Short mmCIF file of C-alpha atoms in Angstrom, two decimals:
data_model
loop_
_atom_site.label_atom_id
_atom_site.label_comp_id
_atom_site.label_asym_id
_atom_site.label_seq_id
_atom_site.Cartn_x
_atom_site.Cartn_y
_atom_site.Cartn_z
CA UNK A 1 196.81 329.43 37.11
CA UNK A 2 195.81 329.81 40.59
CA UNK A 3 197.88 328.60 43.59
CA UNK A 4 197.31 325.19 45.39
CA UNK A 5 194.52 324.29 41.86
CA UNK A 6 194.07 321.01 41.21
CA UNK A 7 195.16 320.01 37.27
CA UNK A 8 195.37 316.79 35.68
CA UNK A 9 199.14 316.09 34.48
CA UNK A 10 199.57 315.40 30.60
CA UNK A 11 202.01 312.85 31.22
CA UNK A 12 200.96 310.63 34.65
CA UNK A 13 197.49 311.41 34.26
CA UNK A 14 196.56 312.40 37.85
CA UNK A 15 195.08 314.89 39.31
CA UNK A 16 197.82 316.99 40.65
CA UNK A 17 198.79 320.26 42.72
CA UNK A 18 201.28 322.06 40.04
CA UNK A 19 204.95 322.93 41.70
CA UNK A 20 206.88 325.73 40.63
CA UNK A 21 210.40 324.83 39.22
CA UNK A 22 213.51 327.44 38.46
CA UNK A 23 215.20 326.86 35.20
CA UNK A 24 218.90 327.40 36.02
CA UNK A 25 221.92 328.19 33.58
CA UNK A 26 225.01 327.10 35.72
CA UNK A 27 224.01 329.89 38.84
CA UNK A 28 221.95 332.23 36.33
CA UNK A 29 218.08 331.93 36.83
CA UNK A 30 216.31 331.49 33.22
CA UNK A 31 212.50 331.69 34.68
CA UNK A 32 210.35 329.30 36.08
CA UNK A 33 207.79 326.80 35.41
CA UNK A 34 204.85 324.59 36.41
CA UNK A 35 205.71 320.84 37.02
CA UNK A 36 203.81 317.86 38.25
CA UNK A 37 204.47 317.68 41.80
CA UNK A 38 204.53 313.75 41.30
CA UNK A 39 206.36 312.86 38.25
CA UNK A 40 208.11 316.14 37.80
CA UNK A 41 206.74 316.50 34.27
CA UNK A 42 206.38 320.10 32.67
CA UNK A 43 202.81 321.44 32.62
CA UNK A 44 200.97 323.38 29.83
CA UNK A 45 201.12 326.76 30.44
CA UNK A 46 197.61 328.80 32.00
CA UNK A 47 197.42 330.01 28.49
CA UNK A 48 197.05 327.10 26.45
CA UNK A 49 193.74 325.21 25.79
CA UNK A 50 194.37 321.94 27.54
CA UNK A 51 194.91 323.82 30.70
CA UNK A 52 192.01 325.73 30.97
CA UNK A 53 189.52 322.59 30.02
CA UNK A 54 186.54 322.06 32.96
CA UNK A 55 187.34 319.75 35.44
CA UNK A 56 183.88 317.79 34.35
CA UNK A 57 185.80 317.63 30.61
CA UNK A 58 188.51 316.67 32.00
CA UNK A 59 187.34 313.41 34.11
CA UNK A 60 184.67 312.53 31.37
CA UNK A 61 187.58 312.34 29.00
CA UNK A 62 190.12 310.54 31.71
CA UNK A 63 187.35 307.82 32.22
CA UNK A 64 186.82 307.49 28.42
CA UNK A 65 190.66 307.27 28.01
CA UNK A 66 190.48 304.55 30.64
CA UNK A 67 187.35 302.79 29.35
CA UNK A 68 189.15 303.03 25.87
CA UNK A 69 186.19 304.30 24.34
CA UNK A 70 185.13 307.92 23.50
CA UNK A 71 182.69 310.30 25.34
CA UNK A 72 179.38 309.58 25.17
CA UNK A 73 176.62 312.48 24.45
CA UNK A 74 174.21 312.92 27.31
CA UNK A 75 171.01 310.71 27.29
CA UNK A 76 167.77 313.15 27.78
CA UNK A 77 165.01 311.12 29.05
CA UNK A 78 161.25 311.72 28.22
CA UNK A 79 158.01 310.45 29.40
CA UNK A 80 154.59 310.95 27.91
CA UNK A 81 151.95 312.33 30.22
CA UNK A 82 150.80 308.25 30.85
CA UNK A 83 153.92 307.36 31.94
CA UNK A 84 154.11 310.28 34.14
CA UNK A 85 151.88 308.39 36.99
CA UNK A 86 153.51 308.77 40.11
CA UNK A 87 151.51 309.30 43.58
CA UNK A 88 153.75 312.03 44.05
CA UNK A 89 152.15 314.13 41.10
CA UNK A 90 148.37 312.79 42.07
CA UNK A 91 145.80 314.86 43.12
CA UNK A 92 145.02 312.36 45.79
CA UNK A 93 148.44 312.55 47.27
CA UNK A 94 148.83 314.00 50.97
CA UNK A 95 152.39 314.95 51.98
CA UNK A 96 153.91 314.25 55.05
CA UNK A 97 156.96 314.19 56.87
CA UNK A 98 156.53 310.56 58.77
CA UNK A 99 153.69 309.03 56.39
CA UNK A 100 152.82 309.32 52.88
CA UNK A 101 149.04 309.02 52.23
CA UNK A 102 146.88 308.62 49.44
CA UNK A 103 143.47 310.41 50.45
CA UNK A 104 141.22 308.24 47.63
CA UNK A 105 142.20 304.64 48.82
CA UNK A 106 142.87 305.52 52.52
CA UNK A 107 146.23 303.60 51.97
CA UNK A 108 149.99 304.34 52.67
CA UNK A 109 151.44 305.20 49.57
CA UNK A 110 155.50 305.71 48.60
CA UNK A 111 155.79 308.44 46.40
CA UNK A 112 157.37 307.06 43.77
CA UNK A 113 154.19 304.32 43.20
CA UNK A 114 152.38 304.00 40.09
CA UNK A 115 148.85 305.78 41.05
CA UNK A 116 145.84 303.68 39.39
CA UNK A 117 143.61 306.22 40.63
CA UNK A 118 145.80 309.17 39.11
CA UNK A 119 144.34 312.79 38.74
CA UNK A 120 146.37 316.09 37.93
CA UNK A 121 145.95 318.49 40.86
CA UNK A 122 144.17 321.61 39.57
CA UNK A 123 146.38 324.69 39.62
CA UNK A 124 146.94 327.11 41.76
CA UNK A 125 144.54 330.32 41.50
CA UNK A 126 146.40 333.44 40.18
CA UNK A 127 145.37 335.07 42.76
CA UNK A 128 146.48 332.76 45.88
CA UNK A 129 149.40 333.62 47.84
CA UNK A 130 151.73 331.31 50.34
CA UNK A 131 150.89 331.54 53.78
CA UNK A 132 153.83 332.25 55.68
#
């Protein structure tokens, strides 16, 4: 485990900076380990599955453990091609820094509008290159 990396703490549950401990027999040193550096509790070692969990893993599963619920599976969104209607993707559309336009109604437009007038821009020729 790197030095000064961030780990969340079996026992408190926070995120923590682990702190090296020495294991003492009377004035004989046993070895050392990793503790939490707020509740003193002994960490899992580098080698062991729980320590070596993503930190994304590990906060989805602290704020299900908090919720009291389990972790969710991701949500993928789709649109069909007529809810896909935005000025931004019309053919009409004019980009620009301080004004968005929309060339067929002569009208300010925000990007994100539903276009009544929509039209796919036609691609880009295989041969055209960017001019730079």
């Amino acid at each position: 485990m790197p030095k000064n990396s961030f780990v969340t703490c079996p026992h408190c549950g926070g995120e923590t900076v682990p702190k090296e401990k020495v294991l003492l027999d009377g004035w004989t040193r046993r070895g050392t380990v990793l503790v939490c550096a707020f509740c003193g509790g002994e960490l899992p070692s580098a080698e062991s599955p729980e320590a070596t969990a993503p930190a994304a893993d590990r906060k989805t599963s602290a704020l299900a453990a908090l919720l009291g619920s389990e972790v969710p599976e991701a949500v993928k969104l789709t649109a069909s091609a007529e809810e896909r209607r935005f000025c931004r993707d019309c053919r009409y559309y004019i980009k620009h820094p301080f004004l968005s336009r929309c060339e067929r109604r002569q009208a300010e437009v925000n990007p994100m509008d539903d276009c009544p007038d929509f039209a796919l821009p036609d691609p880009p020729a295989p041969d055209a290159t960017p001019n730079h």
